[in-house]
CSV table of C-alpha atoms and ligand atoms in Angstrom, one decimal:
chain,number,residue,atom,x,y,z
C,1,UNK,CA,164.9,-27.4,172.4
C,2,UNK,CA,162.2,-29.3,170.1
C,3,UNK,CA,162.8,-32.6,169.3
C,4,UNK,CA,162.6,-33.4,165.4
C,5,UNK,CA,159.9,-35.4,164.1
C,6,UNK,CA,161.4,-38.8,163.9
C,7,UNK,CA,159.4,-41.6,162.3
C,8,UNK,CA,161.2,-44.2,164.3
C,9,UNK,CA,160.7,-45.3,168.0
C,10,UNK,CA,163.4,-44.9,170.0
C,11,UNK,CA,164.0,-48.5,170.9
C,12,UNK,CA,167.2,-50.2,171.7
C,13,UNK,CA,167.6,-54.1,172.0
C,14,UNK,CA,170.0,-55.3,175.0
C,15,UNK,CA,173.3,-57.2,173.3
C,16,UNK,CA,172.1,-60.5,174.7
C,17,UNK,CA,168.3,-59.9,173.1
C,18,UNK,CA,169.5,-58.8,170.0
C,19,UNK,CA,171.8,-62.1,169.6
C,20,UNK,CA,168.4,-63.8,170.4
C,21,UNK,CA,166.4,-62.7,168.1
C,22,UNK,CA,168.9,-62.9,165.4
C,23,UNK,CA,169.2,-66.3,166.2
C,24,UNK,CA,165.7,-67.6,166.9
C,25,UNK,CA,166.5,-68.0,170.8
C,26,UNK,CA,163.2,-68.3,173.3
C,27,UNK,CA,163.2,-64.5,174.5
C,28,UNK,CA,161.5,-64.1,178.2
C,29,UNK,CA,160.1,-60.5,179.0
C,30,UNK,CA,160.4,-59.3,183.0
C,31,UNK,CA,158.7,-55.6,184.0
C,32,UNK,CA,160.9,-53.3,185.5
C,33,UNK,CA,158.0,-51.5,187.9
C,34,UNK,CA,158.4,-54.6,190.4
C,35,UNK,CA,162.2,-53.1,191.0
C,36,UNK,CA,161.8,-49.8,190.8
C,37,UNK,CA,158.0,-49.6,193.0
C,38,UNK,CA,157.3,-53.3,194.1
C,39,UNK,CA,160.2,-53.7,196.3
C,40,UNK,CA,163.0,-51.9,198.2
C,41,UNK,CA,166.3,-51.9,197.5
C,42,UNK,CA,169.1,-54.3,197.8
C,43,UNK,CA,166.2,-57.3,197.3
C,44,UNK,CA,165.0,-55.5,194.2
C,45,UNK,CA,168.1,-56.2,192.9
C,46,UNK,CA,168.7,-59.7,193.9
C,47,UNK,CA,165.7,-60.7,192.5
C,48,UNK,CA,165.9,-59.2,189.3
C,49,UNK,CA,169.6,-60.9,188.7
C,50,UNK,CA,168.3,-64.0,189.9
C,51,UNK,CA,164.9,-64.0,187.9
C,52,UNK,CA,167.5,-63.4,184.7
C,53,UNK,CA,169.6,-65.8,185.4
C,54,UNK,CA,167.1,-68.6,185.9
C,55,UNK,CA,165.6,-67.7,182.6
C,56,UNK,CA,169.5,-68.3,181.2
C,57,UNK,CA,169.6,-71.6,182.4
C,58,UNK,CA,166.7,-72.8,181.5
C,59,UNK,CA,167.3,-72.1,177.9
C,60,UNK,CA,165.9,-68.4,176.9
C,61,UNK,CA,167.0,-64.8,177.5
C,62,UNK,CA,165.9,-62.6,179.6
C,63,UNK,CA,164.5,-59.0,178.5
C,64,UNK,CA,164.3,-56.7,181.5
C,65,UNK,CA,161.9,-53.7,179.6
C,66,UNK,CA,162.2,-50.3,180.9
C,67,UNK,CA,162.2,-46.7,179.6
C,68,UNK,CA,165.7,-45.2,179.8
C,69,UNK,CA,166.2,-41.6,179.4
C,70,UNK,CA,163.3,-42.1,177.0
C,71,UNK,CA,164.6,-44.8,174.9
C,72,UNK,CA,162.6,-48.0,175.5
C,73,UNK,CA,164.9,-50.7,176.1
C,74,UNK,CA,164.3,-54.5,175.3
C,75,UNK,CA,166.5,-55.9,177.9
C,76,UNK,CA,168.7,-54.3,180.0
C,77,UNK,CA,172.7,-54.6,180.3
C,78,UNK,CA,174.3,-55.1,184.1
C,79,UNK,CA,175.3,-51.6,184.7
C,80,UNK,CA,171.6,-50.4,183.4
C,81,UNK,CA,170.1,-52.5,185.5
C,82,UNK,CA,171.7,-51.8,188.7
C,83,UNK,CA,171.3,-48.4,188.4
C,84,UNK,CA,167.3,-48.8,187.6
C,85,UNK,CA,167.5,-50.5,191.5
C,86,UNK,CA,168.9,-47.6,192.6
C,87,UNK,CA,166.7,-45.5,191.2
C,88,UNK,CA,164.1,-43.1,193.5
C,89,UNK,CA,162.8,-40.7,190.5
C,90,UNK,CA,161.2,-43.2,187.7
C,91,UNK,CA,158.0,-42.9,186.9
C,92,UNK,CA,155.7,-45.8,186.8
C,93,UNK,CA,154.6,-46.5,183.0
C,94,UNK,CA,151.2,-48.1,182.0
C,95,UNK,CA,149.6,-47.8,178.8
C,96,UNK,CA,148.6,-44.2,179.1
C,97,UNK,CA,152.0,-42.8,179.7
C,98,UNK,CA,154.9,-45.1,178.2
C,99,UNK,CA,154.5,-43.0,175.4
C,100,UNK,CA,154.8,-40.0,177.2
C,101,UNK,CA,158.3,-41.0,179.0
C,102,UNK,CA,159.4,-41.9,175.3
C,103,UNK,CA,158.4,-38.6,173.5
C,104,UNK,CA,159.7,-36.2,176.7
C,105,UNK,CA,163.2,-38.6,177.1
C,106,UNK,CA,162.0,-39.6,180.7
C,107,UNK,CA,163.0,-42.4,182.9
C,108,UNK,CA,160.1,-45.0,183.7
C,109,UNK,CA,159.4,-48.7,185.2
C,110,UNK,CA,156.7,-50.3,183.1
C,111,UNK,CA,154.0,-52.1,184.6
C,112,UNK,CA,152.4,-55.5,183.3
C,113,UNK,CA,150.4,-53.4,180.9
C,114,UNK,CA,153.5,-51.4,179.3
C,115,UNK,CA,155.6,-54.5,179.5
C,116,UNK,CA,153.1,-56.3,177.5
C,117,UNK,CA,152.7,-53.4,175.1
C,118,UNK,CA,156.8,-53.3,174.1
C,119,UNK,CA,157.0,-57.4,174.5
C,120,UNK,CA,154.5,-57.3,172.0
C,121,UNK,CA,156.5,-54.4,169.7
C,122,UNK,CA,159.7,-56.7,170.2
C,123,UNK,CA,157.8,-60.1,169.0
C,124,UNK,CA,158.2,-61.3,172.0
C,125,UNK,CA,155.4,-63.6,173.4
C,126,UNK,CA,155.7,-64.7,177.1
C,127,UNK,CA,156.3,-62.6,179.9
C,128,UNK,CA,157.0,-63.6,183.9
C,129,UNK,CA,155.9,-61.4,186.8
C,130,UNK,CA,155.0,-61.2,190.1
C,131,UNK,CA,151.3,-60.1,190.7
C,132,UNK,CA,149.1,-58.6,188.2
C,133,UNK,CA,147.2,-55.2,189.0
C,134,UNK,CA,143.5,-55.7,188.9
C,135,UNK,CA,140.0,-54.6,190.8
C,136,UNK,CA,140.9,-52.7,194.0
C,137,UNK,CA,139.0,-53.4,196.9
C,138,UNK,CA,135.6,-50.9,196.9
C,139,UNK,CA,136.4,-50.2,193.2
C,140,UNK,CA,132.5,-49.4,193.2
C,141,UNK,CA,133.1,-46.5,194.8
C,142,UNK,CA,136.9,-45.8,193.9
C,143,UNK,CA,136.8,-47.4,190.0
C,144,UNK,CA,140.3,-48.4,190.4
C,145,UNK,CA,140.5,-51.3,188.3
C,146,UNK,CA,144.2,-51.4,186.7
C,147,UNK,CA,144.8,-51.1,183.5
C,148,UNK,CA,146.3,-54.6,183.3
C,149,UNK,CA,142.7,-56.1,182.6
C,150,UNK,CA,142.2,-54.3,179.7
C,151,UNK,CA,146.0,-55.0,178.2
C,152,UNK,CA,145.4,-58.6,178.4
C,153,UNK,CA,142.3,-58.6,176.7
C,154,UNK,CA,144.1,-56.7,173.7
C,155,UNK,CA,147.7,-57.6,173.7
C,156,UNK,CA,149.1,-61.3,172.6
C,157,UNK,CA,151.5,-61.9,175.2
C,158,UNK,CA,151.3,-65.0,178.1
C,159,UNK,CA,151.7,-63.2,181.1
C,160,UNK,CA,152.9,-65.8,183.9
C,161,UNK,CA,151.8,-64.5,187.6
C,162,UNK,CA,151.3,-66.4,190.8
C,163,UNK,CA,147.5,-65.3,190.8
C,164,UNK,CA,146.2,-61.7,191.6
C,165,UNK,CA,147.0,-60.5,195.1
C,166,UNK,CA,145.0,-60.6,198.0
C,167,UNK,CA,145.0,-56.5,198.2
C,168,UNK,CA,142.9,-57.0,195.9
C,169,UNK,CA,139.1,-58.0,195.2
C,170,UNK,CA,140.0,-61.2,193.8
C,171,UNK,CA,136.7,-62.1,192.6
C,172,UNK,CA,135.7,-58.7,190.6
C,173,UNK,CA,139.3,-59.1,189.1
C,174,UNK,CA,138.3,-62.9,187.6
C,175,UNK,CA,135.2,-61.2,186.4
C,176,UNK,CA,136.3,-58.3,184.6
C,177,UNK,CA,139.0,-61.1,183.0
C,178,UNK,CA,136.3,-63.3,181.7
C,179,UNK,CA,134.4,-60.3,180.8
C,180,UNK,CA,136.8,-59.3,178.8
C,181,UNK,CA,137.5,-62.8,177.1
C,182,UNK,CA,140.9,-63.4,179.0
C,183,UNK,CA,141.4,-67.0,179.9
C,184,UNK,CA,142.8,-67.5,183.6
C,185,UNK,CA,144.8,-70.8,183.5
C,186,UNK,CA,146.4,-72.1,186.6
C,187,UNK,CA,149.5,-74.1,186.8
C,188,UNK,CA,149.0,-77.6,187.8
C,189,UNK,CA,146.1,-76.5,190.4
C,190,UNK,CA,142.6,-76.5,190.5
C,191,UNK,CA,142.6,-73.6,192.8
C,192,UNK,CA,143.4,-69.9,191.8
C,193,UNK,CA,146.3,-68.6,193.5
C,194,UNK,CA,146.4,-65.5,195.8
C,195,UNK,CA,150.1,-64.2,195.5
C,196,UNK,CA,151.6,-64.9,198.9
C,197,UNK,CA,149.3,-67.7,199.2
C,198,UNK,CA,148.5,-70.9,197.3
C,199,UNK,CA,144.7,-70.5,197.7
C,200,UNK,CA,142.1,-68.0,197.4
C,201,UNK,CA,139.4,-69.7,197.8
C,202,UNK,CA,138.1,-69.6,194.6
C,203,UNK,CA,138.4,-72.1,191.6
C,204,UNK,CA,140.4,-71.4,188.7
C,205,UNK,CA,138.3,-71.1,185.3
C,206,UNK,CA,140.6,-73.1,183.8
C,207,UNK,CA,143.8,-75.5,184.6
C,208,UNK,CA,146.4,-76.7,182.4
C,209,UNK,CA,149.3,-79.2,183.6
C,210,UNK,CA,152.6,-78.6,181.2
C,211,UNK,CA,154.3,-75.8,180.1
C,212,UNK,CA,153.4,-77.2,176.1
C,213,UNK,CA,149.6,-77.3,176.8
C,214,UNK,CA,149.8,-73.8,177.9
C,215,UNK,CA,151.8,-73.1,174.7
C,216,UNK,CA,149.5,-75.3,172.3
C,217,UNK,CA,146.4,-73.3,174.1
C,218,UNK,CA,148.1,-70.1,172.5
C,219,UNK,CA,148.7,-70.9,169.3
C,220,UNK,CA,145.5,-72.7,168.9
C,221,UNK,CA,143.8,-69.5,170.0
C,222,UNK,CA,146.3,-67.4,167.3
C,223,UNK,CA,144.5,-69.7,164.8
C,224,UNK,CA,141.1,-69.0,166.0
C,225,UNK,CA,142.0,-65.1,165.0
C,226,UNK,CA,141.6,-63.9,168.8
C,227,UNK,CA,144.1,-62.1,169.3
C,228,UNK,CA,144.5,-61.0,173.5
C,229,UNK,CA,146.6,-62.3,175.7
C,230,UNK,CA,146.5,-65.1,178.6
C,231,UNK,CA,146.9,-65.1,182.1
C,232,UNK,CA,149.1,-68.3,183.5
C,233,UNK,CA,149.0,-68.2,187.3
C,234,UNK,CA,151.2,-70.2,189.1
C,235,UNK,CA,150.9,-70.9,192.8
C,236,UNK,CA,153.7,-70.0,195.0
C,237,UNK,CA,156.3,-72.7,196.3
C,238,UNK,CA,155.1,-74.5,199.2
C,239,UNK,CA,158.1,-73.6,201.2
C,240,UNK,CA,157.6,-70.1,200.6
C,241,UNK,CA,153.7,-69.3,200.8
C,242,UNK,CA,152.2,-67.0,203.9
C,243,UNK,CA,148.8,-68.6,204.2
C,244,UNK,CA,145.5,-66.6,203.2
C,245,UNK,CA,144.3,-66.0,207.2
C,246,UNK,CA,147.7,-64.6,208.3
C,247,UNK,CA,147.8,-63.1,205.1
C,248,UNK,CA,144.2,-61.2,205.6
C,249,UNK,CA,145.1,-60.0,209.0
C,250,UNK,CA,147.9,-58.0,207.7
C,251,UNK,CA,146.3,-57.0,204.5
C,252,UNK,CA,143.2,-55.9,206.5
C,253,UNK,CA,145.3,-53.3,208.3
C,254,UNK,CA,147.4,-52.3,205.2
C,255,UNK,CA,144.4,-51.5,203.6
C,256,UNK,CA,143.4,-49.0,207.0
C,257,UNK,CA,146.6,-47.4,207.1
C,258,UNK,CA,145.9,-46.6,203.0
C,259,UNK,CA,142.5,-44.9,203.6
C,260,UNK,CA,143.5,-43.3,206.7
C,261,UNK,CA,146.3,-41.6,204.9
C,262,UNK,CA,144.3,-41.2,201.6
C,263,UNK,CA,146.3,-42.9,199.5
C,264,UNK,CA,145.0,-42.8,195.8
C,265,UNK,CA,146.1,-43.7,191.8
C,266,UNK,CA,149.1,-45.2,191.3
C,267,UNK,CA,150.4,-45.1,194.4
C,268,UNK,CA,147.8,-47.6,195.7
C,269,UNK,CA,150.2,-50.6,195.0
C,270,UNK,CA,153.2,-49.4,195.7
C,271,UNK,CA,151.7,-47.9,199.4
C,272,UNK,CA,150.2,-51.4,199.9
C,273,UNK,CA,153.2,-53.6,199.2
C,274,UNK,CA,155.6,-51.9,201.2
C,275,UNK,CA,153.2,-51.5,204.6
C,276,UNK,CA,153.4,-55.1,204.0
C,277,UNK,CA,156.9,-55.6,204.1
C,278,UNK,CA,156.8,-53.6,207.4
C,279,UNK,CA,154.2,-55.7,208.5
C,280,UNK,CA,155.7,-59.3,207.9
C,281,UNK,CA,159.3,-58.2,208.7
C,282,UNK,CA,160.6,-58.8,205.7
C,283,UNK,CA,158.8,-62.1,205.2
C,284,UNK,CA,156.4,-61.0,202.3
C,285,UNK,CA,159.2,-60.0,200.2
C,286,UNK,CA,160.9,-63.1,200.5
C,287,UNK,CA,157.9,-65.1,199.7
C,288,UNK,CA,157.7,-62.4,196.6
C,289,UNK,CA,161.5,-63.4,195.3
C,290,UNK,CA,160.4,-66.9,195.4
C,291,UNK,CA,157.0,-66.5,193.5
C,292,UNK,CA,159.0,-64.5,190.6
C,293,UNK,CA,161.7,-67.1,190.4
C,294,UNK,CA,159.3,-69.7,190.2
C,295,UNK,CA,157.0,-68.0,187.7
C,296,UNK,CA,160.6,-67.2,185.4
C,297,UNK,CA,161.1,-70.8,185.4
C,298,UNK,CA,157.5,-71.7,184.3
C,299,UNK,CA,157.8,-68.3,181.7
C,300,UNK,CA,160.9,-69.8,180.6
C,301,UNK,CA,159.9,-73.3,179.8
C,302,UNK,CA,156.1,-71.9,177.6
C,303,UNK,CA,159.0,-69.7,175.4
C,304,UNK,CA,160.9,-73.2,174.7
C,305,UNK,CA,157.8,-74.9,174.2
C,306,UNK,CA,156.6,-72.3,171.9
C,307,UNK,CA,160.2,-72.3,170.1
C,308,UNK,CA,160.6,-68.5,169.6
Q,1,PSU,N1,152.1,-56.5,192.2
Q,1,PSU,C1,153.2,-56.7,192.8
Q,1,PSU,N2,154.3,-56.0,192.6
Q,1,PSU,C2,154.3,-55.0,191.7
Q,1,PSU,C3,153.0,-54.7,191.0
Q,1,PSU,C4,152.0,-55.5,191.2
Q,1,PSU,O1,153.3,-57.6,193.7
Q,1,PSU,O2,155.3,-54.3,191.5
Q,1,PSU,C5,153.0,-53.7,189.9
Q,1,PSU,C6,153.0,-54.3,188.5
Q,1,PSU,O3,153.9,-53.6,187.7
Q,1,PSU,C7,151.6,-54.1,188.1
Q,1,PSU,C8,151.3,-52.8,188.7
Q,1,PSU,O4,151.4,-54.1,186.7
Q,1,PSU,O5,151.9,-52.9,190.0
Q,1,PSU,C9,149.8,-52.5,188.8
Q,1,PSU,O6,149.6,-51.2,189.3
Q,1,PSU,P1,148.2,-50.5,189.2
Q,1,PSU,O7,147.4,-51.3,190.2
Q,1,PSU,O8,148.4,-49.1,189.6
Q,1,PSU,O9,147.7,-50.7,187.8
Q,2,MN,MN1,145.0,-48.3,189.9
């Protein structure tokens, strides 16, 4: 069977989005790849409930974005979510295929790129993660560099991250971002956060101390007619941080285990982040629970500030 040409985008709004938007309520966007490829299941699930529900109280909704039987979905109801957890078949979604689940009615987890791309068709302008993708390690030879660079120099959306993991080359990553005319604004430190870790080492380019600064900082660059987006990293909770030499050791063989076995594409990440898991017992997931949370709050509090 042949679909019909349609001139509309199969979109659907969850109840509690729609009521939102009707009513001028601070929306929060969340990426669905972090459930369905950035962590195994039950905590997947935890933390996607409990990254909704801090948004709640703190005074916006949460839209969970995802690609459901190829309707894109701007927030996702209970049952829908759960059942995304459970999922072992969706694809991951960037900007060169959330089309593609769309158009062929497939199921798919978009990344920060794709996330950013449907916040951005919803009017929605703040978004809370975990970890951004960016410049792989040896990228020289490799030329991974994830496509979440280049969606944040196009795409008006504040994307709120605890820094860019240490899987990464994290200073390539801060140069292809100022290459690319994104500003890097950390959270009430001076330093640039490395995910698990509170420092990386490296200073931020820029700093910013309240959720309204970062929000003013926004708007006033709306004015200026640029129109990208802006990365807000947030260091991890104290309480909760692995530090940077632990950190390295584990990373260091992670990154072994992912030549050895010639892991490649989009399965980088994924590979990396659960030999991690296995690594740390458990212990770098829970430090990645409590960096979304964290970064939902902060998300939550730009939206209010912003007042849409
Ligand atoms: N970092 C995490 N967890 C994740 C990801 C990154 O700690 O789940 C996901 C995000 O969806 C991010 C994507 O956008 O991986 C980047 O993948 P790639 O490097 O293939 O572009
Ligand atoms: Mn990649």
């Amino acid at each position: 069977m042949t679909n019909a040409a349609s001139p509309l985008l199969d979109m659907s709004y969850s109840d509690e989005v729609a009521a939102a938007k009707r009513d001028g309520v601070p929306i929060v966007a969340l990426e669905s790849t972090i459930i369905t490829h950035g962590m195994p299941y039950p905590g997947n699930l935890e933390m996607a409930r409990s990254v909704e529900a801090i948004i709640r109280e703190a005074g916006a909704v949460p839209a969970t974005i995802a690609v459901v039987d190829g309707v894109l979905n701007i927030g996702l109801e209970a049952e829908q979510l759960e059942a995304l957890a459970l999922t072992t078949h969706a694809m991951k979604l960037s900007r060169a295929d959330i089309a593609f689940a769309i158009a062929e009615r497939r199921t798919g987890a978009t990344t920060v790129a794709a996330t950013m791309i449907a916040a951005a068709r919803a009017g929605i302008k703040v978004f809370a993660t975990g970890g951004i993708g960016g410049v792989h390690r040896g990228a020289e030879e490799s030329f991974d560099i994830s496509a979440d660079l280049e969606e944040l120099a196009r795409t008006g959306v504040i994307v709120v991250c605890a820094g860019a993991k240490a899987i990464l080359d994290v200073p390539k990553t801060l140069e292809v971002l100022e290459t690319r005319g994104v500003p890097v604004v950390t959270y009430d430190a001076v330093e640039f956060p490395a995910f698990w870790s509170r420092s990386s080492g490296l200073p931020s380019p820029l700093s910013l101390n309240s959720p309204a600064a970062i929000a003013n900082f926004q708007t006033t660059r709306e004015l200026l007619g640029l129109n990208g987006g802006m990365l807000v990293a947030n260091p991890v909770p104290e309480d909760a941080e692995i530090p940077r030499q632990e950190m390295e050791i584990y990373i260091r063989r992670a990154l072994d285990n992912a030549e050895a076995e010639e892991i490649t594409g989009k399965a980088v990440t994924p590979y990396l982040l659960d030999t991690l898991f296995r690594l740390t017992d458990g212990r770098s997931l829970q430090t990645n629970i409590a960096l979304v949370e964290n970064n939902a709050r902060l998300a939550a509090a730009i939206a209010v500030a912003l007042g849409d």
